[in-house]
Short mmCIF file of C-alpha atoms in Angstrom, two decimals:
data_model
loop_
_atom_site.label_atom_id
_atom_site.label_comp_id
_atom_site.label_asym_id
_atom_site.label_seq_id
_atom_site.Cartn_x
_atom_site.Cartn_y
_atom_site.Cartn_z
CA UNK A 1 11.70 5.05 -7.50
CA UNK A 2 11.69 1.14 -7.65
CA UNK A 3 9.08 -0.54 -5.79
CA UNK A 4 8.39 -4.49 -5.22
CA UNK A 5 5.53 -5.84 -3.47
CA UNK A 6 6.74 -10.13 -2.78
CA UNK A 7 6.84 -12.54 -0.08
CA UNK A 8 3.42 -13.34 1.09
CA UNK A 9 3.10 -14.29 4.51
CA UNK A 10 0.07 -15.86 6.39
CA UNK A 11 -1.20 -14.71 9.80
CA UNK A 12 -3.76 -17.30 10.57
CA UNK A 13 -3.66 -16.49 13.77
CA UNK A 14 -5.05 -12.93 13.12
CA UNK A 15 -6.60 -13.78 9.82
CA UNK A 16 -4.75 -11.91 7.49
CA UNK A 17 -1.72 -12.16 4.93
CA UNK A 18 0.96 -9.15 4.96
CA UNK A 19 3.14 -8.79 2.05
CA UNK A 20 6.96 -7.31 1.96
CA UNK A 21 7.32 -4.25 0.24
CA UNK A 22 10.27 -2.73 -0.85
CA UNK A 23 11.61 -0.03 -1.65
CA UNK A 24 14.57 0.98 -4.18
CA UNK A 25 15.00 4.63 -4.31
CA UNK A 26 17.64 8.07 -5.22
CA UNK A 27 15.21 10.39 -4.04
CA UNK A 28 15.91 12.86 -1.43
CA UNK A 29 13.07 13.10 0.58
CA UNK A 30 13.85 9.40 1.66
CA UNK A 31 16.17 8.62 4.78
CA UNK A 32 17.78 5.18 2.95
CA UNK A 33 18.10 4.15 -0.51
CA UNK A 34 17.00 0.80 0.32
CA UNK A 35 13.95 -0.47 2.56
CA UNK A 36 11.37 -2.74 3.14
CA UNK A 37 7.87 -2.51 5.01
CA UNK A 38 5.07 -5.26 5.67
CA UNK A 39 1.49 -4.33 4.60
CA UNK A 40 -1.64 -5.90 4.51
CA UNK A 41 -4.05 -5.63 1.85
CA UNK A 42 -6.32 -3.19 3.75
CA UNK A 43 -2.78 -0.81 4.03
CA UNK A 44 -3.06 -1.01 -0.20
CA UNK A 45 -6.87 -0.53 -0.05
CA UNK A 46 -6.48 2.68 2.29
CA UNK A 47 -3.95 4.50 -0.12
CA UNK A 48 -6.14 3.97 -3.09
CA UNK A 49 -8.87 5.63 -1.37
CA UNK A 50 -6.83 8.56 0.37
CA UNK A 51 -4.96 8.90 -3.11
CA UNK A 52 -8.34 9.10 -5.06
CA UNK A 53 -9.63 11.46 -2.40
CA UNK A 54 -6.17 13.52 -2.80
CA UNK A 55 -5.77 13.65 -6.27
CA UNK A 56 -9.94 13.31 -7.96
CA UNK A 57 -8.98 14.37 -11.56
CA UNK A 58 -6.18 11.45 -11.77
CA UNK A 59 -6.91 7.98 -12.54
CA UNK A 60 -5.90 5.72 -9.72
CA UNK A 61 -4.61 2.24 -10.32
CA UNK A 62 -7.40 -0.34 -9.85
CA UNK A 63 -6.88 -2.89 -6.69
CA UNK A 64 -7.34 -6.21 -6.60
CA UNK A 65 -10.79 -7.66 -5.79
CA UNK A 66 -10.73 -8.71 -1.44
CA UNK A 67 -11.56 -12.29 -1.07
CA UNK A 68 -13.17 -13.56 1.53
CA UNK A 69 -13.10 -17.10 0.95
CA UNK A 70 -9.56 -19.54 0.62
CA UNK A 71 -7.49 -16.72 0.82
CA UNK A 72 -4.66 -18.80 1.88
CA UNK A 73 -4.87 -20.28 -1.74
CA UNK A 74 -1.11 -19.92 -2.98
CA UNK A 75 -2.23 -19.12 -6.42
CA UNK A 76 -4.81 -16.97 -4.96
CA UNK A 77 -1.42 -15.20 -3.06
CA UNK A 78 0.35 -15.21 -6.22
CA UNK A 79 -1.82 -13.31 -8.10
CA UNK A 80 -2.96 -10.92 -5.43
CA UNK A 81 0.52 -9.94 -4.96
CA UNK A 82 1.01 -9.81 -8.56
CA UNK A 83 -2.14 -7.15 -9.31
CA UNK A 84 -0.55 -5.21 -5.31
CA UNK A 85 2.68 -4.69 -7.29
CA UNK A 86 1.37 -3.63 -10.43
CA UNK A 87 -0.83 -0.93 -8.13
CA UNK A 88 2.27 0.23 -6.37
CA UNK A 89 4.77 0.24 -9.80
CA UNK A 90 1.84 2.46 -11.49
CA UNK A 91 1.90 4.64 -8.77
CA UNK A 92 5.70 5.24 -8.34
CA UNK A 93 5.83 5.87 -12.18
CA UNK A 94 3.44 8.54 -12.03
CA UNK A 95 4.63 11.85 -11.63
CA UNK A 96 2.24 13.10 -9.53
CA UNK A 97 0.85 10.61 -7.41
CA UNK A 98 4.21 9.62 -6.63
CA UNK A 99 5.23 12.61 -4.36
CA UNK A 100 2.36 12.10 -2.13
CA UNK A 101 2.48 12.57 0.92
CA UNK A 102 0.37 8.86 1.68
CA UNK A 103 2.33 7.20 -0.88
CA UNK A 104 5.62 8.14 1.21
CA UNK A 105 4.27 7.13 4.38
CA UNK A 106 2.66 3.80 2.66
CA UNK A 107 6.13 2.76 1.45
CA UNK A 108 8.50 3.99 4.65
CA UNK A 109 6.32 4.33 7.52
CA UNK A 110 6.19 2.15 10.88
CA UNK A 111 3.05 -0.08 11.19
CA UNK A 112 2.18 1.99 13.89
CA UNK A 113 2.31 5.54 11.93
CA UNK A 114 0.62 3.99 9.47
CA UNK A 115 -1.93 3.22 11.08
CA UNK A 116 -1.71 6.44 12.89
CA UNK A 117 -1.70 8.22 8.93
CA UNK A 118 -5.02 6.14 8.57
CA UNK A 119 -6.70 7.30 11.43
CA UNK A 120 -6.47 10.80 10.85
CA UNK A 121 -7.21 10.76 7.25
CA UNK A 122 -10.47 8.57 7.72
CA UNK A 123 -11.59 11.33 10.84
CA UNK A 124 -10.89 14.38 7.91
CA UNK A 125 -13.10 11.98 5.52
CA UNK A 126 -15.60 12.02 7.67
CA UNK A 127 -15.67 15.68 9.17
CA UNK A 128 -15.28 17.37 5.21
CA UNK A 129 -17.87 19.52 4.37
#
């Protein structure tokens, strides 16, 4: 499993930056060997949390800090993307954390599932005894 988080792209419009990930893979439980998804840095921020929630005695990759201020900053981009595919590489050489459930859906999903995915695990967050 081969995983590349690149191509930074601004939404001013919307205030937020997505980034391309992609996806390079032999597994079976995959439809293609080959695909790419857009995600935005909350996307990254949710599967942390739902993986650290998932899998408590494993040490999660840290994520890079959210900035609120210039975050259009191209070297700001750079290394944000940078520390997103270091997250994501850790993750898909782990042999755990990489057959998650989440982590599949992060990397193949529809924006729209995904979002869907983050839903439902925020209203189980919340409703846990």
């Amino acid at each position: 499993l081969e995983v590349t988080v690149d191509d930074a792209q601004k939404h001013a419009a919307e205030s937020f930056v997505s980034y391309r990930v992609i996806t390079k893979t032999t597994r079976e439980s995959f439809n293609q060997e080959e695909f790419h998804v857009r995600r935005r840095y909350n996307d990254f921020h949710w599967l942390g949390n739902v993986l650290t929630q998932q899998y408590p005695s494993h040490i999660i990759p840290p994520l890079p800090q959210k900035k609120v201020f210039n975050k259009y900053d191209p070297s700001f981009l750079r290394l944000r993307q940078l520390a997103l595919n270091k997250f994501l590489r850790r993750i898909a050489e782990h042999p755990i954390l990489s057959t998650s459930e989440h982590f599949f859906i992060f990397l193949s999903a529809r924006q729209i599932e995904l979002e869907e995915c983050k839903r439902t695990t925020q209203l189980k967050k919340f409703t846990m005894p």
